């Protein structure tokens, strides 16, 4: 099987599992306990926090461990918006992950927030001028993802965040898909909050982190024992945090070289698919995109059926986001990019990690051609 659905999730790396193992067995203590086993868990948690902080270029105290990307997004959006004395206005985009969109929707329904959505172009890039025009003195939060999970477009986050900084508006970015591919230095990005998720980069499902700049108040979403400096109650997932830190170390070791190699392989793959299927269109931005994502529409075909045909040929891919897979709705991302509903339903996303080499990827393009022709009833 060739697994090309890394944007949905990735396998746990052996080194990650080995790093976690002691904290599930011998050193299984609760970090809040005042005995040796607890203290050793607390030390491991502190070390993991320091690793994540150095990855993000922030202070350890600014890292909140969460159960994943969804919780990090919920905490950023709801937590910052509700705690802010500025007002009740949010600016976001129509192509955010559901974790952001549904949190914003909750704030509108339950807390009287008004929401403005900055438009995106056909390439998935946010219209920078339209974004700037939506910012108001009472804007509480702007949230724009670093890289899109369906089409892979990478946004000019530093430029957008600079606009909000001038107006002292907190800026959150969902970096779940960018993690492992792009540098996530929060100082260079200029963001006040940033979400990551472990299972997209070789750590297990159920661990993630939110960076929140020290001076920004956050209203917790989970109340209880006051862990994570009161921002996220609940006994800490020590083994998960250790696993996330191990995955971060692996991902950052050769990040630039991995991204470069994957970009070259991706471009060759895109060209090969377009040569196989002349009607196909690459979705998202041609160059400002994730190294490990290539997504297409195949007008006149059917995305779900192509997926089945590809799986019969040993290639696992996805019609878009894993959350939306199987739902009747066309992708909200492709609709926001201006695709018609019937074309949006023909989407197939291929996504991979650094372990997938160029030769493997190249071998998939003919399978894509075969699958699309099979669906069209046009066998070679
Ligand atoms: N944000 C983006 C951009 C994602 O792609 C995902 C997962 O697909 C999430 C958030 C949610 O992360 P998690 O699955 O860790 O809850």
mmCIF file of C-alpha atoms and ligand atoms in Angstrom:
data_model
loop_
_atom_site.group_PDB
_atom_site.id
_atom_site.type_symbol
_atom_site.label_atom_id
_atom_site.label_comp_id
_atom_site.label_asym_id
_atom_site.label_seq_id
_atom_site.Cartn_x
_atom_site.Cartn_y
_atom_site.Cartn_z
ATOM 1 C CA UNK A 1 0.000 0.000 0.000
ATOM 2 C CA UNK A 2 1.189 3.503 -0.774
ATOM 3 C CA UNK A 3 -0.252 5.732 1.926
ATOM 4 C CA UNK A 4 -0.882 9.233 0.584
ATOM 5 C CA UNK A 5 -3.218 10.516 3.280
ATOM 6 C CA UNK A 6 -0.693 12.021 5.697
ATOM 7 C CA UNK A 7 -2.798 15.171 6.050
ATOM 8 C CA UNK A 8 -5.433 12.994 7.749
ATOM 9 C CA UNK A 9 -2.965 11.288 10.046
ATOM 10 C CA UNK A 10 0.449 9.640 10.157
ATOM 11 C CA UNK A 11 1.877 6.485 11.717
ATOM 12 C CA UNK A 12 3.593 6.816 15.083
ATOM 13 C CA UNK A 13 7.350 6.760 14.506
ATOM 14 C CA UNK A 14 9.278 3.992 16.278
ATOM 15 C CA UNK A 15 11.587 6.512 17.989
ATOM 16 C CA UNK A 16 8.508 8.356 19.247
ATOM 17 C CA UNK A 17 6.978 5.201 20.704
ATOM 18 C CA UNK A 18 10.276 4.273 22.353
ATOM 19 C CA UNK A 19 10.529 7.732 23.927
ATOM 20 C CA UNK A 20 6.972 7.423 25.259
ATOM 21 C CA UNK A 21 7.171 3.887 26.587
ATOM 22 C CA UNK A 22 8.794 4.656 29.992
ATOM 23 C CA UNK A 23 6.062 7.186 30.777
ATOM 24 C CA UNK A 24 3.328 4.637 30.158
ATOM 25 C CA UNK A 25 4.993 1.990 32.332
ATOM 26 C CA UNK A 26 7.675 2.619 35.019
ATOM 27 C CA UNK A 27 7.513 6.437 35.164
ATOM 28 C CA UNK A 28 3.748 6.537 34.813
ATOM 29 C CA UNK A 29 3.226 9.052 37.653
ATOM 30 C CA UNK A 30 0.922 12.032 37.800
ATOM 31 C CA UNK A 31 3.078 15.160 37.381
ATOM 32 C CA UNK A 32 1.179 16.815 40.240
ATOM 33 C CA UNK A 33 2.091 14.037 42.711
ATOM 34 C CA UNK A 34 4.770 14.752 45.303
ATOM 35 C CA UNK A 35 6.674 11.497 45.110
ATOM 36 C CA UNK A 36 9.443 10.143 42.976
ATOM 37 C CA UNK A 37 7.278 8.669 40.205
ATOM 38 C CA UNK A 38 5.260 11.869 39.941
ATOM 39 C CA UNK A 39 8.350 14.057 39.982
ATOM 40 C CA UNK A 40 9.947 12.082 37.212
ATOM 41 C CA UNK A 41 6.779 12.514 35.114
ATOM 42 C CA UNK A 42 6.845 16.244 35.897
ATOM 43 C CA UNK A 43 10.460 16.448 34.727
ATOM 44 C CA UNK A 44 9.596 14.643 31.470
ATOM 45 C CA UNK A 45 6.687 17.025 30.907
ATOM 46 C CA UNK A 46 8.957 20.027 31.510
ATOM 47 C CA UNK A 47 11.535 18.665 29.066
ATOM 48 C CA UNK A 48 8.850 18.066 26.428
ATOM 49 C CA UNK A 49 7.535 21.591 26.949
ATOM 50 C CA UNK A 50 11.037 23.007 26.540
ATOM 51 C CA UNK A 51 11.466 21.112 23.245
ATOM 52 C CA UNK A 52 8.150 22.381 21.868
ATOM 53 C CA UNK A 53 8.984 25.909 23.061
ATOM 54 C CA UNK A 54 12.338 25.874 21.318
ATOM 55 C CA UNK A 55 10.653 24.593 18.138
ATOM 56 C CA UNK A 56 8.194 27.491 18.245
ATOM 57 C CA UNK A 57 10.740 30.036 19.475
ATOM 58 C CA UNK A 58 8.732 30.896 22.564
ATOM 59 C CA UNK A 59 8.972 30.549 26.346
ATOM 60 C CA UNK A 60 8.056 27.210 27.916
ATOM 61 C CA UNK A 61 5.367 28.974 29.949
ATOM 62 C CA UNK A 62 3.666 29.967 26.690
ATOM 63 C CA UNK A 63 3.075 26.326 25.613
ATOM 64 C CA UNK A 64 -0.237 24.713 26.604
ATOM 65 C CA UNK A 65 -0.470 20.980 25.926
ATOM 66 C CA UNK A 66 -3.874 19.989 24.565
ATOM 67 C CA UNK A 67 -5.546 16.842 23.255
ATOM 68 C CA UNK A 68 -4.788 17.846 19.660
ATOM 69 C CA UNK A 69 -5.374 20.440 16.998
ATOM 70 C CA UNK A 70 -9.119 20.699 17.537
ATOM 71 C CA UNK A 71 -8.732 21.524 21.211
ATOM 72 C CA UNK A 72 -5.862 23.935 20.527
ATOM 73 C CA UNK A 73 -8.042 25.781 17.987
ATOM 74 C CA UNK A 74 -11.021 25.819 20.363
ATOM 75 C CA UNK A 75 -8.885 27.183 23.197
ATOM 76 C CA UNK A 76 -7.293 29.829 20.992
ATOM 77 C CA UNK A 77 -10.499 31.054 19.394
ATOM 78 C CA UNK A 78 -12.928 30.820 22.312
ATOM 79 C CA UNK A 79 -10.356 31.398 25.034
ATOM 80 C CA UNK A 80 -8.826 34.553 23.579
ATOM 81 C CA UNK A 81 -12.093 36.010 22.249
ATOM 82 C CA UNK A 82 -14.013 35.533 25.486
ATOM 83 C CA UNK A 83 -11.203 36.848 27.692
ATOM 84 C CA UNK A 84 -10.640 39.963 25.589
ATOM 85 C CA UNK A 85 -12.067 43.257 26.811
ATOM 86 C CA UNK A 86 -11.785 44.765 23.288
ATOM 87 C CA UNK A 87 -15.202 43.824 21.919
ATOM 88 C CA UNK A 88 -16.996 41.046 20.132
ATOM 89 C CA UNK A 89 -15.764 40.932 16.580
ATOM 90 C CA UNK A 90 -13.780 38.201 14.843
ATOM 91 C CA UNK A 91 -12.083 38.116 11.451
ATOM 92 C CA UNK A 92 -11.330 34.763 9.859
ATOM 93 C CA UNK A 93 -11.411 33.047 6.445
ATOM 94 C CA UNK A 94 -13.909 30.681 4.813
ATOM 95 C CA UNK A 95 -11.275 27.932 4.381
ATOM 96 C CA UNK A 96 -10.343 27.356 8.035
ATOM 97 C CA UNK A 97 -10.608 23.896 9.540
ATOM 98 C CA UNK A 98 -13.966 23.103 11.162
ATOM 99 C CA UNK A 99 -12.291 23.403 14.581
ATOM 100 C CA UNK A 100 -11.906 27.133 13.974
ATOM 101 C CA UNK A 101 -15.096 27.695 11.978
ATOM 102 C CA UNK A 102 -17.320 25.874 14.471
ATOM 103 C CA UNK A 103 -15.679 27.679 17.417
ATOM 104 C CA UNK A 104 -16.321 31.021 15.732
ATOM 105 C CA UNK A 105 -19.882 29.955 15.004
ATOM 106 C CA UNK A 106 -20.334 29.032 18.685
ATOM 107 C CA UNK A 107 -19.124 32.497 19.720
ATOM 108 C CA UNK A 108 -21.602 34.088 17.313
ATOM 109 C CA UNK A 109 -24.517 31.957 18.546
ATOM 110 C CA UNK A 110 -23.825 31.912 22.269
ATOM 111 C CA UNK A 111 -21.806 35.052 22.970
ATOM 112 C CA UNK A 112 -23.116 37.622 20.495
ATOM 113 C CA UNK A 113 -19.923 37.931 18.432
ATOM 114 C CA UNK A 114 -20.094 39.238 14.893
ATOM 115 C CA UNK A 115 -17.868 37.512 12.368
ATOM 116 C CA UNK A 116 -16.329 38.769 9.144
ATOM 117 C CA UNK A 117 -14.811 36.371 6.683
ATOM 118 C CA UNK A 118 -11.996 37.610 4.434
ATOM 119 C CA UNK A 119 -12.386 36.247 0.907
ATOM 120 C CA UNK A 120 -9.860 33.930 -0.715
ATOM 121 C CA UNK A 121 -8.900 33.743 -4.370
ATOM 122 C CA UNK A 122 -9.074 30.751 -6.691
ATOM 123 C CA UNK A 123 -5.565 29.838 -5.479
ATOM 124 C CA UNK A 124 -6.692 29.793 -1.838
ATOM 125 C CA UNK A 125 -4.730 32.895 -0.865
ATOM 126 C CA UNK A 126 -6.481 35.316 1.442
ATOM 127 C CA UNK A 127 -7.179 38.707 -0.103
ATOM 128 C CA UNK A 128 -4.793 40.783 2.016
ATOM 129 C CA UNK A 129 -6.475 44.133 1.341
ATOM 130 C CA UNK A 130 -9.932 42.759 2.083
ATOM 131 C CA UNK A 131 -8.555 41.245 5.316
ATOM 132 C CA UNK A 132 -7.071 44.612 6.345
ATOM 133 C CA UNK A 133 -10.350 46.396 5.584
ATOM 134 C CA UNK A 134 -12.260 44.097 7.957
ATOM 135 C CA UNK A 135 -10.133 44.908 11.028
ATOM 136 C CA UNK A 136 -11.917 47.207 13.490
ATOM 137 C CA UNK A 137 -11.163 48.827 16.841
ATOM 138 C CA UNK A 138 -13.430 46.258 18.516
ATOM 139 C CA UNK A 139 -11.909 43.238 16.710
ATOM 140 C CA UNK A 140 -11.090 40.697 19.382
ATOM 141 C CA UNK A 141 -9.283 38.095 17.319
ATOM 142 C CA UNK A 142 -8.100 37.306 13.799
ATOM 143 C CA UNK A 143 -7.611 33.645 12.920
ATOM 144 C CA UNK A 144 -6.027 32.557 9.632
ATOM 145 C CA UNK A 145 -4.512 29.133 9.041
ATOM 146 C CA UNK A 146 -0.870 28.854 8.012
ATOM 147 C CA UNK A 147 -1.494 26.053 5.507
ATOM 148 C CA UNK A 148 -4.777 24.663 4.279
ATOM 149 C CA UNK A 149 -5.504 20.993 4.924
ATOM 150 C CA UNK A 150 -7.352 20.372 1.655
ATOM 151 C CA UNK A 151 -5.565 22.350 -1.042
ATOM 152 C CA UNK A 152 -2.254 22.986 0.742
ATOM 153 C CA UNK A 153 -2.092 26.741 0.092
ATOM 154 C CA UNK A 154 0.325 28.512 2.453
ATOM 155 C CA UNK A 155 -0.843 31.959 3.570
ATOM 156 C CA UNK A 156 1.308 35.087 3.983
ATOM 157 C CA UNK A 157 0.869 34.893 7.757
ATOM 158 C CA UNK A 158 3.682 37.317 8.680
ATOM 159 C CA UNK A 159 2.120 39.988 6.459
ATOM 160 C CA UNK A 160 -1.383 39.459 7.866
ATOM 161 C CA UNK A 161 -0.171 39.300 11.466
ATOM 162 C CA UNK A 162 1.772 42.556 11.029
ATOM 163 C CA UNK A 163 -1.500 44.282 10.114
ATOM 164 C CA UNK A 164 -3.240 43.072 13.245
ATOM 165 C CA UNK A 165 -0.232 43.873 15.445
ATOM 166 C CA UNK A 166 -0.439 47.563 14.490
ATOM 167 C CA UNK A 167 -3.989 47.563 15.811
ATOM 168 C CA UNK A 168 -3.089 45.351 18.832
ATOM 169 C CA UNK A 169 -5.506 42.657 17.663
ATOM 170 C CA UNK A 170 -4.469 39.134 18.751
ATOM 171 C CA UNK A 171 -3.681 36.883 15.765
ATOM 172 C CA UNK A 172 -4.093 33.100 15.855
ATOM 173 C CA UNK A 173 -2.844 30.706 13.224
ATOM 174 C CA UNK A 174 -3.689 27.030 12.828
ATOM 175 C CA UNK A 175 -0.331 25.477 11.933
ATOM 176 C CA UNK A 176 -1.495 21.851 12.165
ATOM 177 C CA UNK A 177 -0.689 21.047 8.523
ATOM 178 C CA UNK A 178 2.389 23.242 8.285
ATOM 179 C CA UNK A 179 4.086 21.508 11.228
ATOM 180 C CA UNK A 180 7.063 19.463 10.103
ATOM 181 C CA UNK A 181 7.294 21.207 6.737
ATOM 182 C CA UNK A 182 7.605 24.913 7.482
ATOM 183 C CA UNK A 183 9.506 26.820 10.172
ATOM 184 C CA UNK A 184 7.106 27.711 12.980
ATOM 185 C CA UNK A 185 9.023 30.460 14.763
ATOM 186 C CA UNK A 186 6.269 32.546 16.340
ATOM 187 C CA UNK A 187 8.506 35.630 16.440
ATOM 188 C CA UNK A 188 9.146 35.551 12.683
ATOM 189 C CA UNK A 189 5.503 34.777 11.980
ATOM 190 C CA UNK A 190 4.461 37.557 14.367
ATOM 191 C CA UNK A 191 1.537 35.551 15.733
ATOM 192 C CA UNK A 192 0.057 35.617 19.228
ATOM 193 C CA UNK A 193 -1.316 32.068 19.189
ATOM 194 C CA UNK A 194 -0.497 28.976 17.128
ATOM 195 C CA UNK A 195 -1.997 25.467 17.115
ATOM 196 C CA UNK A 196 -0.213 22.188 16.360
ATOM 197 C CA UNK A 197 -1.248 18.532 16.501
ATOM 198 C CA UNK A 198 0.992 15.525 17.175
ATOM 199 C CA UNK A 199 -0.601 12.934 14.911
ATOM 200 C CA UNK A 200 0.212 14.851 11.758
ATOM 201 C CA UNK A 201 3.930 14.462 12.366
ATOM 202 C CA UNK A 202 4.545 11.024 13.774
ATOM 203 C CA UNK A 203 3.273 11.377 17.355
ATOM 204 C CA UNK A 204 0.061 9.667 18.485
ATOM 205 C CA UNK A 205 -3.450 11.001 18.156
ATOM 206 C CA UNK A 206 -4.613 12.821 21.272
ATOM 207 C CA UNK A 207 -1.745 15.242 21.860
ATOM 208 C CA UNK A 208 -1.287 18.758 20.564
ATOM 209 C CA UNK A 209 -0.187 22.141 21.742
ATOM 210 C CA UNK A 210 -1.230 25.743 21.678
ATOM 211 C CA UNK A 211 1.248 28.590 21.893
ATOM 212 C CA UNK A 212 -0.245 31.702 23.458
ATOM 213 C CA UNK A 213 1.850 34.826 23.862
ATOM 214 C CA UNK A 214 2.433 35.527 27.526
ATOM 215 C CA UNK A 215 0.552 38.800 27.814
ATOM 216 C CA UNK A 216 -2.626 37.502 26.118
ATOM 217 C CA UNK A 217 -5.377 36.464 28.537
ATOM 218 C CA UNK A 218 -7.082 33.125 27.790
ATOM 219 C CA UNK A 219 -10.346 31.941 29.272
ATOM 220 C CA UNK A 220 -10.052 28.162 29.710
ATOM 221 C CA UNK A 221 -12.382 25.848 27.839
ATOM 222 C CA UNK A 222 -11.787 22.991 30.300
ATOM 223 C CA UNK A 223 -12.197 23.784 33.995
ATOM 224 C CA UNK A 224 -10.891 21.635 36.814
ATOM 225 C CA UNK A 225 -7.629 21.100 38.628
ATOM 226 C CA UNK A 226 -5.866 24.095 37.094
ATOM 227 C CA UNK A 227 -3.116 22.267 35.216
ATOM 228 C CA UNK A 228 -1.231 24.047 32.412
ATOM 229 C CA UNK A 229 -1.208 27.280 34.477
ATOM 230 C CA UNK A 230 -4.969 27.210 34.692
ATOM 231 C CA UNK A 231 -5.395 27.346 30.924
ATOM 232 C CA UNK A 232 -6.203 23.631 30.420
ATOM 233 C CA UNK A 233 -7.294 21.483 33.321
ATOM 234 C CA UNK A 234 -6.927 17.729 33.309
ATOM 235 C CA UNK A 235 -4.122 15.354 34.232
ATOM 236 C CA UNK A 236 -1.432 15.935 31.655
ATOM 237 C CA UNK A 237 -0.867 13.410 28.865
ATOM 238 C CA UNK A 238 2.792 13.008 29.832
ATOM 239 C CA UNK A 239 3.601 10.187 27.404
ATOM 240 C CA UNK A 240 1.822 12.069 24.622
ATOM 241 C CA UNK A 241 3.784 15.249 25.337
ATOM 242 C CA UNK A 242 7.037 13.265 25.378
ATOM 243 C CA UNK A 243 5.978 11.703 22.053
ATOM 244 C CA UNK A 244 5.182 15.095 20.549
ATOM 245 C CA UNK A 245 8.608 16.373 21.614
ATOM 246 C CA UNK A 246 10.299 13.321 20.072
ATOM 247 C CA UNK A 247 8.358 13.808 16.826
ATOM 248 C CA UNK A 248 9.331 17.479 16.788
ATOM 249 C CA UNK A 249 13.011 16.587 17.182
ATOM 250 C CA UNK A 250 12.772 14.133 14.268
ATOM 251 C CA UNK A 251 10.810 16.525 12.057
ATOM 252 C CA UNK A 252 13.089 19.491 12.639
ATOM 253 C CA UNK A 253 16.367 17.605 12.217
ATOM 254 C CA UNK A 254 16.250 17.658 8.406
ATOM 255 C CA UNK A 255 13.265 19.955 7.897
ATOM 256 C CA UNK A 256 14.671 22.228 5.195
ATOM 257 C CA UNK A 257 16.193 19.357 3.194
ATOM 258 C CA UNK A 258 13.005 17.281 3.534
ATOM 259 C CA UNK A 259 10.856 20.197 2.382
ATOM 260 C CA UNK A 260 13.106 20.839 -0.606
ATOM 261 C CA UNK A 261 13.144 17.200 -1.703
ATOM 262 C CA UNK A 262 9.385 16.866 -1.241
ATOM 263 C CA UNK A 263 8.743 20.048 -3.227
ATOM 264 C CA UNK A 264 10.727 18.717 -6.182
ATOM 265 C CA UNK A 265 8.960 15.341 -5.992
ATOM 266 C CA UNK A 266 5.578 17.069 -5.644
ATOM 267 C CA UNK A 267 6.106 19.239 -8.713
ATOM 268 C CA UNK A 268 7.107 16.213 -10.789
ATOM 269 C CA UNK A 269 4.056 14.323 -9.495
ATOM 270 C CA UNK A 270 1.723 17.222 -10.346
ATOM 271 C CA UNK A 271 3.149 17.450 -13.858
ATOM 272 C CA UNK A 272 2.817 13.675 -14.328
ATOM 273 C CA UNK A 273 -0.817 13.619 -13.138
ATOM 274 C CA UNK A 274 -1.722 16.535 -15.405
ATOM 275 C CA UNK A 275 -0.057 14.722 -18.310
ATOM 276 C CA UNK A 276 -2.018 11.535 -17.498
ATOM 277 C CA UNK A 277 -5.326 13.374 -17.146
ATOM 278 C CA UNK A 278 -5.353 16.515 -19.293
ATOM 279 C CA UNK A 279 -8.717 17.668 -17.855
ATOM 280 C CA UNK A 280 -7.439 17.551 -14.274
ATOM 281 C CA UNK A 281 -6.703 20.788 -12.413
ATOM 282 C CA UNK A 282 -4.346 21.296 -9.490
ATOM 283 C CA UNK A 283 -6.242 23.055 -6.688
ATOM 284 C CA UNK A 284 -4.672 25.663 -4.431
ATOM 285 C CA UNK A 285 -1.687 27.861 -5.176
ATOM 286 C CA UNK A 286 0.838 26.497 -7.687
ATOM 287 C CA UNK A 287 3.908 27.366 -5.600
ATOM 288 C CA UNK A 288 2.849 28.788 -2.218
ATOM 289 C CA UNK A 289 1.758 25.362 -1.041
ATOM 290 C CA UNK A 290 2.812 22.566 1.287
ATOM 291 C CA UNK A 291 5.646 20.372 -0.001
ATOM 292 C CA UNK A 292 3.666 17.226 0.825
ATOM 293 C CA UNK A 293 0.241 18.016 -0.646
ATOM 294 C CA UNK A 294 -1.079 17.864 -4.193
ATOM 295 C CA UNK A 295 -4.826 18.087 -4.660
ATOM 296 C CA UNK A 296 -6.729 17.942 -7.888
ATOM 297 C CA UNK A 297 -10.217 18.175 -9.305
ATOM 298 C CA UNK A 298 -11.145 15.856 -12.153
ATOM 299 C CA UNK A 299 -14.108 17.630 -13.807
ATOM 300 C CA UNK A 300 -16.719 15.223 -15.144
ATOM 301 C CA UNK A 301 -15.539 12.433 -12.860
ATOM 302 C CA UNK A 302 -16.381 11.462 -9.271
ATOM 303 C CA UNK A 303 -13.886 11.915 -6.424
ATOM 304 C CA UNK A 304 -15.180 9.127 -4.186
ATOM 305 C CA UNK A 305 -15.162 6.615 -7.041
ATOM 306 C CA UNK A 306 -11.628 7.618 -8.048
ATOM 307 C CA UNK A 307 -10.564 6.977 -4.444
ATOM 308 C CA UNK A 308 -12.005 3.459 -4.582
ATOM 309 C CA UNK A 309 -10.276 2.761 -7.882
ATOM 310 C CA UNK A 310 -7.006 4.086 -6.492
ATOM 311 C CA UNK A 311 -7.302 1.912 -3.409
ATOM 312 C CA UNK A 312 -7.836 -1.128 -5.661
ATOM 313 C CA UNK A 313 -4.487 -0.145 -7.200
ATOM 314 C CA UNK A 314 -2.820 0.064 -3.780
ATOM 315 C CA UNK A 315 -2.902 3.851 -3.361
ATOM 316 C CA UNK A 316 -4.647 5.365 -0.353
ATOM 317 C CA UNK A 317 -5.688 8.998 -0.697
ATOM 318 C CA UNK A 318 -8.606 11.205 0.297
ATOM 319 C CA UNK A 319 -11.328 13.339 -1.179
ATOM 320 C CA UNK A 320 -10.376 16.276 1.026
ATOM 321 C CA UNK A 321 -10.362 16.618 4.771
ATOM 322 C CA UNK A 322 -10.823 13.414 6.784
ATOM 323 C CA UNK A 323 -13.547 15.123 8.792
ATOM 324 C CA UNK A 324 -15.603 15.801 5.671
ATOM 325 C CA UNK A 325 -14.931 12.439 4.023
ATOM 326 C CA UNK A 326 -18.102 10.466 3.644
ATOM 327 C CA UNK A 327 -20.310 13.490 4.140
ATOM 328 C CA UNK A 328 -22.663 14.465 1.344
ATOM 329 C CA UNK A 329 -21.489 18.061 1.304
ATOM 330 C CA UNK A 330 -19.029 19.388 -1.226
ATOM 331 C CA UNK A 331 -15.858 20.763 0.367
ATOM 332 C CA UNK A 332 -16.413 24.187 1.949
ATOM 333 C CA UNK A 333 -12.832 24.995 0.977
ATOM 334 C CA UNK A 334 -13.289 24.332 -2.742
ATOM 335 C CA UNK A 335 -16.597 26.190 -2.763
ATOM 336 C CA UNK A 336 -14.875 29.192 -1.152
ATOM 337 C CA UNK A 337 -12.196 28.989 -3.859
ATOM 338 C CA UNK A 338 -14.974 29.422 -6.421
ATOM 339 C CA UNK A 339 -15.356 25.854 -7.693
ATOM 340 C CA UNK A 340 -18.853 24.744 -8.674
ATOM 341 C CA UNK A 341 -20.367 22.125 -6.416
ATOM 342 C CA UNK A 342 -20.229 19.403 -9.081
ATOM 343 C CA UNK A 343 -16.537 20.059 -9.764
ATOM 344 C CA UNK A 344 -15.778 20.241 -6.012
ATOM 345 C CA UNK A 345 -17.172 16.709 -5.704
ATOM 346 C CA UNK A 346 -14.459 15.425 -8.042
ATOM 347 C CA UNK A 347 -11.603 16.373 -5.696
ATOM 348 C CA UNK A 348 -8.818 14.008 -4.688
ATOM 349 C CA UNK A 349 -6.073 14.990 -2.246
ATOM 350 C CA UNK A 350 -2.711 13.263 -2.112
ATOM 351 C CA UNK A 351 -0.642 14.059 0.969
ATOM 352 C CA UNK A 352 2.530 12.475 2.260
ATOM 353 C CA UNK A 353 5.336 12.793 4.781
ATOM 354 C CA UNK A 354 9.095 13.021 4.238
ATOM 355 C CA UNK A 355 9.379 9.208 4.253
ATOM 356 C CA UNK A 356 7.669 9.013 0.833
ATOM 357 C CA UNK A 357 10.345 9.356 -1.840
ATOM 358 C CA UNK A 358 10.128 10.756 -5.366
ATOM 359 C CA UNK A 359 10.160 7.304 -7.013
ATOM 360 C CA UNK A 360 7.163 6.147 -4.969
ATOM 361 C CA UNK A 361 5.278 9.280 -5.821
ATOM 362 C CA UNK A 362 6.181 8.978 -9.506
ATOM 363 C CA UNK A 363 4.758 5.446 -9.535
ATOM 364 C CA UNK A 364 1.374 6.793 -8.421
ATOM 365 C CA UNK A 365 0.733 9.097 -11.395
ATOM 366 C CA UNK A 366 -0.033 6.275 -13.879
ATOM 367 C CA UNK A 367 -2.370 4.727 -11.294
ATOM 368 C CA UNK A 368 -4.219 8.047 -11.079
ATOM 369 C CA UNK A 369 -4.591 8.080 -14.860
ATOM 370 C CA UNK A 370 -5.850 4.483 -14.868
ATOM 371 C CA UNK A 371 -8.296 5.141 -12.051
ATOM 372 C CA UNK A 372 -9.768 8.236 -13.695
ATOM 373 C CA UNK A 373 -10.089 6.427 -17.038
ATOM 374 C CA UNK A 374 -11.683 3.443 -15.307
ATOM 375 C CA UNK A 375 -14.267 5.732 -13.702
ATOM 376 C CA UNK A 376 -14.966 7.289 -17.085
ATOM 377 C CA UNK A 377 -15.362 3.811 -18.564
ATOM 378 C CA UNK A 378 -12.440 4.464 -20.878
ATOM 379 C CA UNK A 379 -9.994 1.650 -20.272
ATOM 380 C CA UNK A 380 -6.723 1.785 -22.133
HETATM 381 N N1 LIG B 1 -6.591 22.040 11.892
HETATM 382 C C1 LIG B 1 -6.230 21.519 10.706
HETATM 383 C C2 LIG B 1 -5.750 22.434 9.614
HETATM 384 C C3 LIG B 1 -6.290 20.134 10.490
HETATM 385 O O1 LIG B 1 -5.938 19.629 9.302
HETATM 386 C C4 LIG B 1 -6.751 19.317 11.547
HETATM 387 C C5 LIG B 1 -6.904 17.857 11.352
HETATM 388 O O2 LIG B 1 -7.156 17.367 10.282
HETATM 389 C C6 LIG B 1 -7.102 19.900 12.762
HETATM 390 C C7 LIG B 1 -7.017 21.269 12.894
HETATM 391 C C8 LIG B 1 -7.597 19.090 13.905
HETATM 392 O O3 LIG B 1 -6.544 18.422 14.548
HETATM 393 P P1 LIG B 1 -6.826 17.127 15.441
HETATM 394 O O4 LIG B 1 -7.150 16.019 14.505
HETATM 395 O O5 LIG B 1 -5.534 16.925 16.158
HETATM 396 O O6 LIG B 1 -7.924 17.459 16.368
#
